[in-house]
Tab-separated table of C-alpha atoms in Angstrom:
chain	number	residue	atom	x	y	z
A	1201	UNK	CA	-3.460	70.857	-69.179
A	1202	UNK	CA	-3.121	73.254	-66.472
A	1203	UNK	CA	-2.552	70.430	-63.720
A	1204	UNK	CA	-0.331	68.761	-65.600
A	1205	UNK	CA	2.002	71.693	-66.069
A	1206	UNK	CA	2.038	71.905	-62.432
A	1207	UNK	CA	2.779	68.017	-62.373
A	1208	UNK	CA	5.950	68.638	-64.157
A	1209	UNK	CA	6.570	71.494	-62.851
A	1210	UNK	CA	7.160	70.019	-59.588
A	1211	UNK	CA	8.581	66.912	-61.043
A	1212	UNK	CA	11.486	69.197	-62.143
A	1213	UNK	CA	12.110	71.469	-58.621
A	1214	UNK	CA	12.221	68.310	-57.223
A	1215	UNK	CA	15.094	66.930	-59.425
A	1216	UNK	CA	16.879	70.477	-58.915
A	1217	UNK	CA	16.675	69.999	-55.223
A	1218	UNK	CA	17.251	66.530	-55.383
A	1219	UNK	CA	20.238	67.411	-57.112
A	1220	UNK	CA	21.438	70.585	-55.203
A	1221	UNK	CA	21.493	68.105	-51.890
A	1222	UNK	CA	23.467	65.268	-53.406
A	1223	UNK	CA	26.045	67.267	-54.656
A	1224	UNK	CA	25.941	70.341	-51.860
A	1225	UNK	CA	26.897	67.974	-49.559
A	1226	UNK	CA	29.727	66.640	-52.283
A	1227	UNK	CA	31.083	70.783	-52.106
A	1228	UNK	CA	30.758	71.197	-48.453
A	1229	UNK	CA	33.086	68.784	-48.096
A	1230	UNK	CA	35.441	69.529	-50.600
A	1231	UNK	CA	35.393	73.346	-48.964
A	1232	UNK	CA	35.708	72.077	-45.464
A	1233	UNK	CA	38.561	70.497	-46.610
A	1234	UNK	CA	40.221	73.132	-48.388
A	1235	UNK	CA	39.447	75.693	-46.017
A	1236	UNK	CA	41.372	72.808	-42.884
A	1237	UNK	CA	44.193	72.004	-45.584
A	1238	UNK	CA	42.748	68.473	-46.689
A	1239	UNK	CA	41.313	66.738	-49.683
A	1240	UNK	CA	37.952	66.252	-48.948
A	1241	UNK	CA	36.064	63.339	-51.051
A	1242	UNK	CA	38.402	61.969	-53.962
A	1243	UNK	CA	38.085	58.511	-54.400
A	1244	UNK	CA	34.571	57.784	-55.797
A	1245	UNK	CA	34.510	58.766	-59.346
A	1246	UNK	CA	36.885	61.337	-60.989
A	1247	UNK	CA	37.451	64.690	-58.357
A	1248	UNK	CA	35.416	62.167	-56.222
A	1249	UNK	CA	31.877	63.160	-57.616
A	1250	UNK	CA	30.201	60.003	-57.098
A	1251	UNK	CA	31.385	60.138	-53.273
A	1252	UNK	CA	27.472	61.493	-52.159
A	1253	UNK	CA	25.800	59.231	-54.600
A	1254	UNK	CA	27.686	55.760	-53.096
A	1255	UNK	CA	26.538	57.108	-49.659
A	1256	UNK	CA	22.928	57.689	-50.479
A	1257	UNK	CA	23.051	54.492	-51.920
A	1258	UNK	CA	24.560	52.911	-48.759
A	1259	UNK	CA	21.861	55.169	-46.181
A	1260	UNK	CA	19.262	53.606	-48.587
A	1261	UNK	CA	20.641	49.855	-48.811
A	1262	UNK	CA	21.394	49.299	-44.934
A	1263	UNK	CA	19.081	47.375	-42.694
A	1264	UNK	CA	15.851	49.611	-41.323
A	1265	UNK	CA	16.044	49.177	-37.459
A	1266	UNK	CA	13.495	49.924	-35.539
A	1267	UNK	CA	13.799	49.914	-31.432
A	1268	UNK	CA	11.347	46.826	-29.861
A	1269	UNK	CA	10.362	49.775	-27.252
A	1270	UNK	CA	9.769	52.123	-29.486
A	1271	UNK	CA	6.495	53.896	-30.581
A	1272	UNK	CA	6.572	52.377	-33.741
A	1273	UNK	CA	3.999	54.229	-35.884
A	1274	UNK	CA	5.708	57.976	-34.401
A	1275	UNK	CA	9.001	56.707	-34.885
A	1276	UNK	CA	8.436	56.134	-38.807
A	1277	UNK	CA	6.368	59.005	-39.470
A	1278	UNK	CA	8.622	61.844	-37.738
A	1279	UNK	CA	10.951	61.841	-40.284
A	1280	UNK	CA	8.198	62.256	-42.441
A	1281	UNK	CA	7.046	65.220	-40.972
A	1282	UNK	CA	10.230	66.732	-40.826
A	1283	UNK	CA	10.884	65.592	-44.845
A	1284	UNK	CA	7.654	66.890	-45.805
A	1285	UNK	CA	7.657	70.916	-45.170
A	1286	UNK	CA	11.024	70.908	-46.700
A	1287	UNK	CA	9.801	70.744	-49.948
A	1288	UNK	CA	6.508	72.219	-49.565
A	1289	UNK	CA	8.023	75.451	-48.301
A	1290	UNK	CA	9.984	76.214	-51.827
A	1291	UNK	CA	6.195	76.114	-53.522
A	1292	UNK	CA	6.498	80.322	-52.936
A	1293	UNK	CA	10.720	80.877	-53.947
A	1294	UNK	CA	10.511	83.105	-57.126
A	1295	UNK	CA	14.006	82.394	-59.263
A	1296	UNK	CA	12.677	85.141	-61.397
A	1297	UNK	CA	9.697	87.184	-62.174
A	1298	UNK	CA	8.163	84.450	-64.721
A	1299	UNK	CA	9.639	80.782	-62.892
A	1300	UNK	CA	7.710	80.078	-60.092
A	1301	UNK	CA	5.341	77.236	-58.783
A	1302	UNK	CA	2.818	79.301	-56.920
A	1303	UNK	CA	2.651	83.099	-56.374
A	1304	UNK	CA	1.032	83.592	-52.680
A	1305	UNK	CA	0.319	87.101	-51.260
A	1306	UNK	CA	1.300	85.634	-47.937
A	1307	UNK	CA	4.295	83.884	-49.469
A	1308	UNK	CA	6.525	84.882	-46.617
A	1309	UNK	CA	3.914	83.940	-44.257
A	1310	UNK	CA	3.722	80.841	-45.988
A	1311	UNK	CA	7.084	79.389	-45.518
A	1312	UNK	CA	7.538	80.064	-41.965
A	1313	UNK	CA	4.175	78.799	-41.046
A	1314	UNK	CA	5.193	75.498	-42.812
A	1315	UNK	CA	8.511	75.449	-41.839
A	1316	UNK	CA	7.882	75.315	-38.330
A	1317	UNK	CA	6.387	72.056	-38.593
A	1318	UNK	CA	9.675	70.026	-38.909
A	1319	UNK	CA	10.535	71.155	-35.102
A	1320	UNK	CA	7.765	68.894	-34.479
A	1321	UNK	CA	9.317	66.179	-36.452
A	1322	UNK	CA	12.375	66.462	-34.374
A	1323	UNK	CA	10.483	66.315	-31.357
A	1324	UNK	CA	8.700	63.440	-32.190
A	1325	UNK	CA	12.105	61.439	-33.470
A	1326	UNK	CA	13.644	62.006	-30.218
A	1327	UNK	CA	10.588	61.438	-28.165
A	1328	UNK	CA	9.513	57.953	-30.145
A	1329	UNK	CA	13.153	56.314	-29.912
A	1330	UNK	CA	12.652	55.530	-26.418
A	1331	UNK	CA	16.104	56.541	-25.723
A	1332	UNK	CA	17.137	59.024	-23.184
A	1333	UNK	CA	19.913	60.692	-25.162
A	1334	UNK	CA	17.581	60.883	-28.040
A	1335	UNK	CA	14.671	62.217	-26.206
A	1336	UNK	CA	17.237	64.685	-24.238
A	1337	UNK	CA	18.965	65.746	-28.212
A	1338	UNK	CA	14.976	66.213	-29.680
A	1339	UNK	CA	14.413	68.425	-26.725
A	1340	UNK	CA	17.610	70.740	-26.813
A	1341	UNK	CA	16.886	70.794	-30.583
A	1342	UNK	CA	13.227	72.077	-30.296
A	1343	UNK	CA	14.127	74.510	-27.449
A	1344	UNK	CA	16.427	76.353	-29.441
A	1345	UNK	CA	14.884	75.716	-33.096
A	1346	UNK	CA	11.875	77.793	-31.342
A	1347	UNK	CA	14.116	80.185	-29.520
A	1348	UNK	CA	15.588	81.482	-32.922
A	1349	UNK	CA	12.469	81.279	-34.673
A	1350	UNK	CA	10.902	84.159	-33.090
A	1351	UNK	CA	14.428	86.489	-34.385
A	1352	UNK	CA	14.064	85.100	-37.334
A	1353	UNK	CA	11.048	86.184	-38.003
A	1354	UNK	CA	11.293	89.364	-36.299
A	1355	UNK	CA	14.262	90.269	-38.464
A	1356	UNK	CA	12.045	90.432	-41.634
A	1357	UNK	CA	9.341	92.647	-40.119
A	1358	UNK	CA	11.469	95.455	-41.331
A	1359	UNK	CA	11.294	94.633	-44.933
A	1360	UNK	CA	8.050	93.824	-44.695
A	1361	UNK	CA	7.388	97.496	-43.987
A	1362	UNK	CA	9.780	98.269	-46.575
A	1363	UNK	CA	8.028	96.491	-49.440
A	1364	UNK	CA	4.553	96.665	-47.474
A	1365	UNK	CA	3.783	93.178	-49.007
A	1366	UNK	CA	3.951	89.351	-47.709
A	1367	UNK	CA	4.534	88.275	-51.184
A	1368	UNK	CA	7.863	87.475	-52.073
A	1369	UNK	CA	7.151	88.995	-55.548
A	1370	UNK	CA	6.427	92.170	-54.438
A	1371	UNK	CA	9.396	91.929	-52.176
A	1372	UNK	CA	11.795	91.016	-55.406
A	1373	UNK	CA	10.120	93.921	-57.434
A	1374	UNK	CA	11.226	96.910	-54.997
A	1375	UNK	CA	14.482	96.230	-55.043
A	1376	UNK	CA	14.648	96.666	-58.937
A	1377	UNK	CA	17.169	99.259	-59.966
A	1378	UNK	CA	20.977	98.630	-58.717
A	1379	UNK	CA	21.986	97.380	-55.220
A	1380	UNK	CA	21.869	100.289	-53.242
A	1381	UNK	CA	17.661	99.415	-53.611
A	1382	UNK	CA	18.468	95.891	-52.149
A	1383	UNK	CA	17.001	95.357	-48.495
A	1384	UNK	CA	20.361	94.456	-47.204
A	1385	UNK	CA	21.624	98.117	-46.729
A	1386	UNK	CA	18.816	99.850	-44.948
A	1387	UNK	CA	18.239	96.342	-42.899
A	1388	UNK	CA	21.693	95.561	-42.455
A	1389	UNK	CA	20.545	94.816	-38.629
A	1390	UNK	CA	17.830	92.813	-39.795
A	1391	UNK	CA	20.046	91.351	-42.392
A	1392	UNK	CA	22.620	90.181	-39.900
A	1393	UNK	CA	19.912	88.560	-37.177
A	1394	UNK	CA	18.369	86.816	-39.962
A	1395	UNK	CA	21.626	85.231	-41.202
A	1396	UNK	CA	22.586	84.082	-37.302
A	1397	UNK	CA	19.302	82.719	-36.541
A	1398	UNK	CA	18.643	80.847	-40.002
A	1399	UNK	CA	21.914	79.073	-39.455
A	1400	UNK	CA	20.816	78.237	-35.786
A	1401	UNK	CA	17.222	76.781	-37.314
A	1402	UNK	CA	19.449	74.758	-39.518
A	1403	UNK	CA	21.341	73.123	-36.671
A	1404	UNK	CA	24.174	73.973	-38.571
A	1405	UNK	CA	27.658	74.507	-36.939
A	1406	UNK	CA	28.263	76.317	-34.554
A	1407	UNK	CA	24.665	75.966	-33.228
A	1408	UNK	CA	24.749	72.257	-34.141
A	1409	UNK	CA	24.264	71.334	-30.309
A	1410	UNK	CA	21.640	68.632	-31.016
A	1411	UNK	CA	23.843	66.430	-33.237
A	1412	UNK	CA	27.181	67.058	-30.707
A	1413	UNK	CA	28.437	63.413	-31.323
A	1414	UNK	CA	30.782	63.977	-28.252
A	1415	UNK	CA	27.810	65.008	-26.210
A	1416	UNK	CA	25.049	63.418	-27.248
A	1417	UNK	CA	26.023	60.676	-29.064
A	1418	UNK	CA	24.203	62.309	-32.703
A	1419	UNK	CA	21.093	63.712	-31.061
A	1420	UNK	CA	17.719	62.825	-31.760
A	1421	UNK	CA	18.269	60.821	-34.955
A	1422	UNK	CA	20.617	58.315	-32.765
A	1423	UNK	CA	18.285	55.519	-33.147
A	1424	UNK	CA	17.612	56.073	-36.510
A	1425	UNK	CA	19.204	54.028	-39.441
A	1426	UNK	CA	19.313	53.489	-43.188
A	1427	UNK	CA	16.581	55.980	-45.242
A	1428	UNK	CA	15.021	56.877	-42.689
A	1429	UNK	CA	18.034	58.666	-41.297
A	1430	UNK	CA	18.900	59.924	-44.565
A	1431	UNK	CA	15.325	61.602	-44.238
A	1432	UNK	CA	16.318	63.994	-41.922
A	1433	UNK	CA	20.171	64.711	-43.282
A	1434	UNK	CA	17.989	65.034	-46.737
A	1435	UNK	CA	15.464	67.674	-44.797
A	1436	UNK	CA	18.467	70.111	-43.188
A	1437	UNK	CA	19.930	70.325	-47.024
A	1438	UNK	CA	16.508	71.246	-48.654
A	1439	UNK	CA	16.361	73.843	-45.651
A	1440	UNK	CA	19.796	74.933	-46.926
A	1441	UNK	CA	18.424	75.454	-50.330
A	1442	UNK	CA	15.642	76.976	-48.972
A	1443	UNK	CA	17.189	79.693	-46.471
A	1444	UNK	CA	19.841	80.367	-49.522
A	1445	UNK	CA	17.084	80.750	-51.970
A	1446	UNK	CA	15.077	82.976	-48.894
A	1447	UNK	CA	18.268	85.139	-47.806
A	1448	UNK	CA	18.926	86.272	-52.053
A	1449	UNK	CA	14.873	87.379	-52.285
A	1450	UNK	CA	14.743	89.476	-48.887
A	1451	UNK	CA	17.795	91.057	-48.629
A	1452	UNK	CA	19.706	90.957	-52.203
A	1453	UNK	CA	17.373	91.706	-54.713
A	1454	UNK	CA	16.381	88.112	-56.052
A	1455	UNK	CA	17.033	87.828	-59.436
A	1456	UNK	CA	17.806	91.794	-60.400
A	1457	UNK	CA	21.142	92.530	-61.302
A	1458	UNK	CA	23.538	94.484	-58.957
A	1459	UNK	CA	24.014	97.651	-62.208
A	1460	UNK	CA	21.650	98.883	-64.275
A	1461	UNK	CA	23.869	98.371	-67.202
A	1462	UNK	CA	24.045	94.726	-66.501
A	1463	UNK	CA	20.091	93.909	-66.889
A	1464	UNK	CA	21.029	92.476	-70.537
A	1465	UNK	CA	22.070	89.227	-68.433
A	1466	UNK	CA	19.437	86.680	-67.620
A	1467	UNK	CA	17.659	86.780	-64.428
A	1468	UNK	CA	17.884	83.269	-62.902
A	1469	UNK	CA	21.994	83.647	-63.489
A	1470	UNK	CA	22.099	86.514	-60.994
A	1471	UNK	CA	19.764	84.524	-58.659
A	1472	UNK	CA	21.650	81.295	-58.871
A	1473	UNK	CA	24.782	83.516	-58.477
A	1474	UNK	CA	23.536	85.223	-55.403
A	1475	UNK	CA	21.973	82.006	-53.711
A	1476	UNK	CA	25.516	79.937	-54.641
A	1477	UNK	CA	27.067	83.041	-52.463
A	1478	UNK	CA	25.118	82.123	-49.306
A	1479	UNK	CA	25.572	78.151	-50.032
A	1480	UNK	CA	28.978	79.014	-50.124
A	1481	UNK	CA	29.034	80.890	-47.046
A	1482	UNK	CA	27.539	79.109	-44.946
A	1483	UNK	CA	30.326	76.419	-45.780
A	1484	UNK	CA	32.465	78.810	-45.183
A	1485	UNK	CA	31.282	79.010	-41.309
A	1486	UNK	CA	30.584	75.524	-40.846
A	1487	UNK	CA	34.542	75.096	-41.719
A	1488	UNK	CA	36.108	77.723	-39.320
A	1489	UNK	CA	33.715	78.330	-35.976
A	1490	UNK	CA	34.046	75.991	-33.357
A	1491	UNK	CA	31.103	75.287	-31.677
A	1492	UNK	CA	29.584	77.186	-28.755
A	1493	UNK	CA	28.153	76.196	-25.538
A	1494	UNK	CA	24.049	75.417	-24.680
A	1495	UNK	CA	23.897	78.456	-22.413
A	1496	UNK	CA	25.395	80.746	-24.713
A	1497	UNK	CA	23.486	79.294	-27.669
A	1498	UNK	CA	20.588	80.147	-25.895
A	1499	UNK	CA	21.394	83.637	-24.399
A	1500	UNK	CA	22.378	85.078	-27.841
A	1501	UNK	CA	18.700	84.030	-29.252
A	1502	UNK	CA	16.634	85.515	-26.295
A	1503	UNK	CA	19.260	88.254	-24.998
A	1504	UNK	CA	20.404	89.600	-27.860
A	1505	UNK	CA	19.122	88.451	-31.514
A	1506	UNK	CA	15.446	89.310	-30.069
A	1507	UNK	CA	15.692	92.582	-28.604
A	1508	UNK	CA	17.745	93.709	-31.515
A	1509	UNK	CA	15.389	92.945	-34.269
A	1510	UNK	CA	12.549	94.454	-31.498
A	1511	UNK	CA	14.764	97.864	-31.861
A	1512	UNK	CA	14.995	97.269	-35.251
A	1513	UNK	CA	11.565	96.977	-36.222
A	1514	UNK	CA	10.937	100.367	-34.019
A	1515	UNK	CA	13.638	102.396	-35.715
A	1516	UNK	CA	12.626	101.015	-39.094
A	1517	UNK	CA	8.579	101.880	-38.137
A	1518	UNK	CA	9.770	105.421	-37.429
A	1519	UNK	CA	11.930	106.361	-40.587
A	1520	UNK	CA	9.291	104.800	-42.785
A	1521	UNK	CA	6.934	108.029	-40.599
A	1522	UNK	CA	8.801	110.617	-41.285
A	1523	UNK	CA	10.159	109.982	-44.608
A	1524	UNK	CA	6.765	109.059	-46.207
C-alpha cells in the first residue's frame, strides 16, 4: 500500500511540474511581452493558451537528427542526464508541513548534490555533437554553471547555522511566527548571492551566455532537434520550479504565513503565493537586463559573489557566538 502511495504520489508532482513548465513558459512570454509593450502568444487557443502545447507538440513531432560523426550513444543519453536530476531533486521540496515525497535530514544536501549532475549533461551534449560551436557553448556553460555553484552554495551556509539543520523541514519550522523570523532579513547578503547565482545556474538571462544565438549559434544544444531538444528546454523549467520552490523554503518561510493573525489560511496557498513571486520575478529580469559579457560573467562569480558569502558566513558564525 505504502509503495503505491508513493507511485501516485509521484505520478501527481510530475503532472504539477509537467504542468507548471508548459504553461510557465506560456506566462513568461506573455510578461516579456507586456513588460517590452507587445502581445506575447495570442493566436493558439483563446488568450493564446494552447500556444506551449502546439510547440511541444511540434519539438515532439519533428524529425530526430542525429550527426553521422557524432558519438551516438553520449549524444542521446546527455539530455538524459541533464532531464533526469531535474525531477529527482524536488523528491525533498516541502509545500507544507504534511505534503511532501520524502523528508531527508540532508535534504539541502540532497538537491545540490543531485543537481550538479546536469552540468555534466551539458558537457556531454556539447562534447558528443562533434561540433566546434557546440563543444565551445558546453564548455562556457560548465565553466560558469561550476563557477556559481560554489556561491550558491556558500550563500546558504548561513542559514544552515541559523536553523542548525540540513533538512528543509527543520529549515521551514524556524521561521514559524511572522516574517521578521524569515531567513531573508538576517541573510539578506546571503539572500541576495543566492538569488544572482541561482539565476546564473539556470542559464537564464542575463547569464544566458551559452545559448547567445548571436554568438554561438544556441550553444551546446545546436545539434540537437525534436524531443530531444525539448529535453533540455524541459530540464531549465523544472530547475525554475525547483530554485522558486528552493528560494520560498530558505529565505521566506515556506509555507508560514507572513502575520500571525493570518495562520487561519491554508499553508500550500502562502507557499504557492510566495514561489509564484520568484517565478514571476525572475520573468521580470529575463524581460529588462540585457545581457553581460563572458569576462564579467565570470568575475562577478569568483570576485565578488564568493568572497561575499565567505564574509558572510564569518559574520553570521560570529553573531550566532555571542548571542547564544
Amino acid at each position: 500500500m505504502a509503495l503505491l502511495q508513493n507511485i501516485l504520489w509521484a505520478a501527481f508532482l510530475l503532472v504539477v511540474v509537467l504542468g507548471f513548465v508548459t504553461y510557465a513558459i506560456y506566462f513568461e512570454r506573455k510578461v516579456i511581452g507586456w513588460i517590452q509593450l507587445r502581445k506575447g502568444p495570442n493566436r493558439v487557443g483563446p488568450l493564446g493558451l494552447f500556444q506551449t502545447v502546439a510547440d511541444v507538440l511540434k519539438l515532439l513531432i519533428k524529425e530526430d537528427t542525429i550527426p553521422n560523426k557524432a558519438d551516438r550513444f553520449l549524444f542521446i543519453l546527455a539530455p538524459v542526464i541533464t532531464f533526469v536530476p531535474a525531477f529527482v531533486v524536488l523528491a525533498t521540496i516541502p509545500y507544507t508541513a504534511d505534503w511532501q515525497f520524502a523528508d531527508l535530514n540532508v535534504g539541502l544536501l540532497y538537491y545540490f548534490a543531485l543537481s550538479s549532475i546536469s552540468t555534466i549533461g551539458i558537457l556531454l551534449g556539447g562534447w558528443a555533437s562533434n561540433n566546434k560551436y557546440s563543444l565551445l557553448g558546453g564548455m562556457r556553460s560548465a565553466a560558469q554553471m561550476i563557477s556559481y555553484e560554489v556561491p550558491l552554495v556558500m550563500s546558504v551556509v548561513g542559514v544552515i547555522l541559523l536553523s542548525g539543520s540540513l533538512s528543509l523541514n527543520t529549515i521551514v519550522e524556524g521561521q514559524a511566527g511572522g516574517f521578521w523570523n524569515w531567513n531573508f532579513l538576517p541573510q539578506i547578503v546571503g539572500f541576495i548571492i543566492f538569488i544572482i547565482a541561482a539565476v546564473s545556474e539556470l542559464n537564464r538571462t542575463p547569464f544566458d551566455l551559452p545559448e547567445a544565438e548571436s554568438e554561438l549559434v544556441a550553444g551546446y544544444h545546436v545539434e540537437y532537434s525534436g524531443f530531444r531538444f525539448a529535453f533540455f528546454m524541459l530540464a531549465e523549467y523544472v530547475y525554475v520550479y525547483a530554485i522558486a520552490a528552493l528560494t520560498t523554503i530558505l529565505f521566506l518561510g515556506g509555507w508560514h504565513s507572513p502575520l500571525p493573525f493570518l495562520d487561519f489560511i491554508p499553508g500550500i496557498i502562502w507557499f504557492i503565493l510566495k514561489f509564484s513571486s520568484i517565478v514571476f520575478f525572475l520573468f521580470w529580469i529575463r524581460a529588462t537586463l540585457p545581457r553581460i559579457r563572458v569576462d564579467h560573467l565570470m568575475s562577478l562569480g569568483w570576485k565578488v559573489l564568493l568572497p561575499l558569502a565567505l564574509v558572510n558566513i564569518f559574520v553570521t558564525t560570529i553573531i550566532i557566538e555571542i548571542f547564544k
